[in-house]
Amino acid sequence: MVFVKGGWFTIGIDSGSFDEQPAHKVFINDYSIVKYKVTNKQYCDFLNSKGNQIEYGKNWLDMDFSSCRIELVDDIYRPKKGFDEHPVIKEFNFVINHLNQVLS
């Protein structure tokens, strides 16, 4: 994880498309963000070693999530065709916490 210092930032543009206007200031709190993406392939490897467990009332992987690019075939998690190296689309708290266990 990488710490990002919050502060005031200008977003938008006065001469851009309608949904980018106007330029204005926003305040963003401090936050942390992952330094490296977690790919669907990496997450499948993790799920295949640990299983799709329930934590805080949710499965680690929601197969019904419309943007899910992972499928379960013959009890093996695998990325859908063409999505191996794409980043996992889900709540990254689950992904990062558990991949750290596997990768460290």
mmCIF file with all atom_site columns, C-alpha atoms in Angstrom:
data_model
loop_
_atom_site.group_PDB
_atom_site.id
_atom_site.type_symbol
_atom_site.label_atom_id
_atom_site.label_alt_id
_atom_site.label_comp_id
_atom_site.label_asym_id
_atom_site.label_entity_id
_atom_site.label_seq_id
_atom_site.pdbx_PDB_ins_code
_atom_site.Cartn_x
_atom_site.Cartn_y
_atom_site.Cartn_z
_atom_site.occupancy
_atom_site.B_iso_or_equiv
_atom_site.pdbx_formal_charge
_atom_site.auth_seq_id
_atom_site.auth_comp_id
_atom_site.auth_asym_id
_atom_site.auth_atom_id
_atom_site.pdbx_PDB_model_num
ATOM 1   C CA . MET A 1 1   ? 0.000   0.000   0.000   1.00 0.00 ? 1   MET A CA 1
ATOM 2   C CA . VAL A 1 2   ? 1.108   3.518   -0.737  1.00 0.00 ? 2   VAL A CA 1
ATOM 3   C CA . PHE A 1 3   ? 0.065   6.479   1.419   1.00 0.00 ? 3   PHE A CA 1
ATOM 4   C CA . VAL A 1 4   ? -1.354  9.473   -0.459  1.00 0.00 ? 4   VAL A CA 1
ATOM 5   C CA . LYS A 1 5   ? -1.514  12.789  1.378   1.00 0.00 ? 5   LYS A CA 1
ATOM 6   C CA . GLY A 1 6   ? -4.873  14.481  1.034   1.00 0.00 ? 6   GLY A CA 1
ATOM 7   C CA . GLY A 1 7   ? -5.465  18.134  0.302   1.00 0.00 ? 7   GLY A CA 1
ATOM 8   C CA . TRP A 1 8   ? -7.186  20.520  -2.072  1.00 0.00 ? 8   TRP A CA 1
ATOM 9   C CA . PHE A 1 9   ? -7.162  19.646  -5.765  1.00 0.00 ? 9   PHE A CA 1
ATOM 10  C CA . THR A 1 10  ? -8.611  21.216  -8.876  1.00 0.00 ? 10  THR A CA 1
ATOM 11  C CA . ILE A 1 11  ? -10.657 18.813  -10.957 1.00 0.00 ? 11  ILE A CA 1
ATOM 12  C CA . GLY A 1 12  ? -12.570 19.394  -14.154 1.00 0.00 ? 12  GLY A CA 1
ATOM 13  C CA . ILE A 1 13  ? -11.905 21.861  -16.933 1.00 0.00 ? 13  ILE A CA 1
ATOM 14  C CA . ASP A 1 14  ? -13.741 24.993  -18.029 1.00 0.00 ? 14  ASP A CA 1
ATOM 15  C CA . SER A 1 15  ? -13.481 24.247  -21.753 1.00 0.00 ? 15  SER A CA 1
ATOM 16  C CA . GLY A 1 16  ? -13.996 20.480  -21.702 1.00 0.00 ? 16  GLY A CA 1
ATOM 17  C CA . SER A 1 17  ? -17.031 18.371  -22.420 1.00 0.00 ? 17  SER A CA 1
ATOM 18  C CA . PHE A 1 18  ? -20.208 18.968  -20.423 1.00 0.00 ? 18  PHE A CA 1
ATOM 19  C CA . ASP A 1 19  ? -19.468 16.306  -17.788 1.00 0.00 ? 19  ASP A CA 1
ATOM 20  C CA . GLU A 1 20  ? -15.982 17.758  -17.116 1.00 0.00 ? 20  GLU A CA 1
ATOM 21  C CA . GLN A 1 21  ? -17.121 21.341  -16.430 1.00 0.00 ? 21  GLN A CA 1
ATOM 22  C CA . PRO A 1 22  ? -16.478 23.530  -14.594 1.00 0.00 ? 22  PRO A CA 1
ATOM 23  C CA . ALA A 1 23  ? -13.021 23.365  -13.074 1.00 0.00 ? 23  ALA A CA 1
ATOM 24  C CA . HIS A 1 24  ? -13.491 23.387  -9.309  1.00 0.00 ? 24  HIS A CA 1
ATOM 25  C CA . LYS A 1 25  ? -11.632 22.605  -6.110  1.00 0.00 ? 25  LYS A CA 1
ATOM 26  C CA . VAL A 1 26  ? -12.327 19.528  -3.998  1.00 0.00 ? 26  VAL A CA 1
ATOM 27  C CA . PHE A 1 27  ? -10.798 18.315  -0.758  1.00 0.00 ? 27  PHE A CA 1
ATOM 28  C CA . ILE A 1 28  ? -9.668  14.696  -0.536  1.00 0.00 ? 28  ILE A CA 1
ATOM 29  C CA . ASN A 1 29  ? -8.733  13.074  2.773   1.00 0.00 ? 29  ASN A CA 1
ATOM 30  C CA . ASP A 1 30  ? -5.518  11.095  3.193   1.00 0.00 ? 30  ASP A CA 1
ATOM 31  C CA . TYR A 1 31  ? -5.846  7.556   1.841   1.00 0.00 ? 31  TYR A CA 1
ATOM 32  C CA . SER A 1 32  ? -3.865  4.480   0.928   1.00 0.00 ? 32  SER A CA 1
ATOM 33  C CA . ILE A 1 33  ? -3.916  2.747   -2.428  1.00 0.00 ? 33  ILE A CA 1
ATOM 34  C CA . VAL A 1 34  ? -2.351  -0.430  -3.743  1.00 0.00 ? 34  VAL A CA 1
ATOM 35  C CA . LYS A 1 35  ? 0.923   0.058   -5.569  1.00 0.00 ? 35  LYS A CA 1
ATOM 36  C CA . TYR A 1 36  ? 0.436   -2.898  -7.892  1.00 0.00 ? 36  TYR A CA 1
ATOM 37  C CA . LYS A 1 37  ? -2.708  -4.240  -9.488  1.00 0.00 ? 37  LYS A CA 1
ATOM 38  C CA . VAL A 1 38  ? -4.007  -7.639  -8.510  1.00 0.00 ? 38  VAL A CA 1
ATOM 39  C CA . THR A 1 39  ? -4.822  -9.562  -11.680 1.00 0.00 ? 39  THR A CA 1
ATOM 40  C CA . ASN A 1 40  ? -7.701  -11.960 -12.184 1.00 0.00 ? 40  ASN A CA 1
ATOM 41  C CA . LYS A 1 41  ? -5.115  -14.753 -12.628 1.00 0.00 ? 41  LYS A CA 1
ATOM 42  C CA . GLN A 1 42  ? -3.472  -13.950 -9.266  1.00 0.00 ? 42  GLN A CA 1
ATOM 43  C CA . TYR A 1 43  ? -6.837  -13.808 -7.537  1.00 0.00 ? 43  TYR A CA 1
ATOM 44  C CA . CYS A 1 44  ? -7.890  -17.133 -9.086  1.00 0.00 ? 44  CYS A CA 1
ATOM 45  C CA . ASP A 1 45  ? -4.666  -18.710 -7.801  1.00 0.00 ? 45  ASP A CA 1
ATOM 46  C CA . PHE A 1 46  ? -5.513  -17.352 -4.363  1.00 0.00 ? 46  PHE A CA 1
ATOM 47  C CA . LEU A 1 47  ? -9.118  -18.619 -4.496  1.00 0.00 ? 47  LEU A CA 1
ATOM 48  C CA . ASN A 1 48  ? -7.982  -22.035 -5.702  1.00 0.00 ? 48  ASN A CA 1
ATOM 49  C CA . SER A 1 49  ? -5.608  -22.326 -2.731  1.00 0.00 ? 49  SER A CA 1
ATOM 50  C CA . LYS A 1 50  ? -7.938  -20.907 -0.035  1.00 0.00 ? 50  LYS A CA 1
ATOM 51  C CA . GLY A 1 51  ? -11.445 -21.371 -1.424  1.00 0.00 ? 51  GLY A CA 1
ATOM 52  C CA . ASN A 1 52  ? -14.095 -18.681 -1.827  1.00 0.00 ? 52  ASN A CA 1
ATOM 53  C CA . GLN A 1 53  ? -14.668 -18.123 1.869   1.00 0.00 ? 53  GLN A CA 1
ATOM 54  C CA . ILE A 1 54  ? -17.208 -15.916 3.605   1.00 0.00 ? 54  ILE A CA 1
ATOM 55  C CA . GLU A 1 55  ? -15.922 -12.968 5.585   1.00 0.00 ? 55  GLU A CA 1
ATOM 56  C CA . TYR A 1 56  ? -18.003 -10.180 7.127   1.00 0.00 ? 56  TYR A CA 1
ATOM 57  C CA . GLY A 1 57  ? -21.091 -11.831 5.632   1.00 0.00 ? 57  GLY A CA 1
ATOM 58  C CA . LYS A 1 58  ? -19.763 -11.780 2.046   1.00 0.00 ? 58  LYS A CA 1
ATOM 59  C CA . ASN A 1 59  ? -17.995 -14.273 -0.160  1.00 0.00 ? 59  ASN A CA 1
ATOM 60  C CA . TRP A 1 60  ? -14.516 -13.158 -1.157  1.00 0.00 ? 60  TRP A CA 1
ATOM 61  C CA . LEU A 1 61  ? -15.685 -13.378 -4.760  1.00 0.00 ? 61  LEU A CA 1
ATOM 62  C CA . ASP A 1 62  ? -19.247 -12.500 -5.749  1.00 0.00 ? 62  ASP A CA 1
ATOM 63  C CA . MET A 1 63  ? -19.830 -14.608 -8.854  1.00 0.00 ? 63  MET A CA 1
ATOM 64  C CA . ASP A 1 64  ? -23.109 -12.730 -9.479  1.00 0.00 ? 64  ASP A CA 1
ATOM 65  C CA . PHE A 1 65  ? -21.370 -9.330  -9.648  1.00 0.00 ? 65  PHE A CA 1
ATOM 66  C CA . SER A 1 66  ? -22.015 -8.040  -13.192 1.00 0.00 ? 66  SER A CA 1
ATOM 67  C CA . SER A 1 67  ? -18.365 -7.029  -13.736 1.00 0.00 ? 67  SER A CA 1
ATOM 68  C CA . CYS A 1 68  ? -16.948 -10.321 -12.433 1.00 0.00 ? 68  CYS A CA 1
ATOM 69  C CA . ARG A 1 69  ? -14.341 -11.609 -14.883 1.00 0.00 ? 69  ARG A CA 1
ATOM 70  C CA . ILE A 1 70  ? -13.765 -14.883 -13.045 1.00 0.00 ? 70  ILE A CA 1
ATOM 71  C CA . GLU A 1 71  ? -15.657 -18.138 -13.528 1.00 0.00 ? 71  GLU A CA 1
ATOM 72  C CA . LEU A 1 72  ? -15.815 -21.449 -11.697 1.00 0.00 ? 72  LEU A CA 1
ATOM 73  C CA . VAL A 1 73  ? -15.348 -24.446 -14.001 1.00 0.00 ? 73  VAL A CA 1
ATOM 74  C CA . ASP A 1 74  ? -15.096 -27.976 -12.605 1.00 0.00 ? 74  ASP A CA 1
ATOM 75  C CA . ASP A 1 75  ? -14.422 -26.547 -9.118  1.00 0.00 ? 75  ASP A CA 1
ATOM 76  C CA . ILE A 1 76  ? -11.498 -24.446 -10.410 1.00 0.00 ? 76  ILE A CA 1
ATOM 77  C CA . TYR A 1 77  ? -11.559 -20.650 -10.467 1.00 0.00 ? 77  TYR A CA 1
ATOM 78  C CA . ARG A 1 78  ? -10.192 -19.185 -13.675 1.00 0.00 ? 78  ARG A CA 1
ATOM 79  C CA . PRO A 1 79  ? -10.289 -15.834 -15.444 1.00 0.00 ? 79  PRO A CA 1
ATOM 80  C CA . LYS A 1 80  ? -12.798 -15.516 -18.235 1.00 0.00 ? 80  LYS A CA 1
ATOM 81  C CA . LYS A 1 81  ? -11.169 -15.650 -21.673 1.00 0.00 ? 81  LYS A CA 1
ATOM 82  C CA . GLY A 1 82  ? -9.033  -12.594 -22.350 1.00 0.00 ? 82  GLY A CA 1
ATOM 83  C CA . PHE A 1 83  ? -9.138  -11.284 -18.751 1.00 0.00 ? 83  PHE A CA 1
ATOM 84  C CA . ASP A 1 84  ? -6.105  -13.063 -17.181 1.00 0.00 ? 84  ASP A CA 1
ATOM 85  C CA . GLU A 1 85  ? -4.016  -9.910  -16.747 1.00 0.00 ? 85  GLU A CA 1
ATOM 86  C CA . HIS A 1 86  ? -6.889  -7.508  -16.131 1.00 0.00 ? 86  HIS A CA 1
ATOM 87  C CA . PRO A 1 87  ? -7.206  -6.125  -12.597 1.00 0.00 ? 87  PRO A CA 1
ATOM 88  C CA . VAL A 1 88  ? -9.704  -7.757  -10.273 1.00 0.00 ? 88  VAL A CA 1
ATOM 89  C CA . ILE A 1 89  ? -12.902 -5.725  -10.064 1.00 0.00 ? 89  ILE A CA 1
ATOM 90  C CA . LYS A 1 90  ? -14.211 -6.014  -6.508  1.00 0.00 ? 90  LYS A CA 1
ATOM 91  C CA . GLU A 1 91  ? -13.666 -4.628  -3.048  1.00 0.00 ? 91  GLU A CA 1
ATOM 92  C CA . PHE A 1 92  ? -9.903  -4.442  -2.833  1.00 0.00 ? 92  PHE A CA 1
ATOM 93  C CA . ASN A 1 93  ? -9.832  -4.713  0.962   1.00 0.00 ? 93  ASN A CA 1
ATOM 94  C CA . PHE A 1 94  ? -10.619 -8.408  0.603   1.00 0.00 ? 94  PHE A CA 1
ATOM 95  C CA . VAL A 1 95  ? -8.235  -8.895  -2.302  1.00 0.00 ? 95  VAL A CA 1
ATOM 96  C CA . ILE A 1 96  ? -5.251  -7.145  -0.773  1.00 0.00 ? 96  ILE A CA 1
ATOM 97  C CA . ASN A 1 97  ? -5.619  -8.514  2.750   1.00 0.00 ? 97  ASN A CA 1
ATOM 98  C CA . HIS A 1 98  ? -5.761  -12.066 1.549   1.00 0.00 ? 98  HIS A CA 1
ATOM 99  C CA . LEU A 1 99  ? -3.262  -11.903 -1.274  1.00 0.00 ? 99  LEU A CA 1
ATOM 100 C CA . ASN A 1 100 ? -0.756  -10.468 1.182   1.00 0.00 ? 100 ASN A CA 1
ATOM 101 C CA . GLN A 1 101 ? -1.112  -13.706 3.162   1.00 0.00 ? 101 GLN A CA 1
ATOM 102 C CA . VAL A 1 102 ? -0.420  -15.810 0.075   1.00 0.00 ? 102 VAL A CA 1
ATOM 103 C CA . LEU A 1 103 ? 2.336   -13.694 -1.490  1.00 0.00 ? 103 LEU A CA 1
ATOM 104 C CA . SER A 1 104 ? 4.334   -13.020 1.680   1.00 0.00 ? 104 SER A CA 1
#
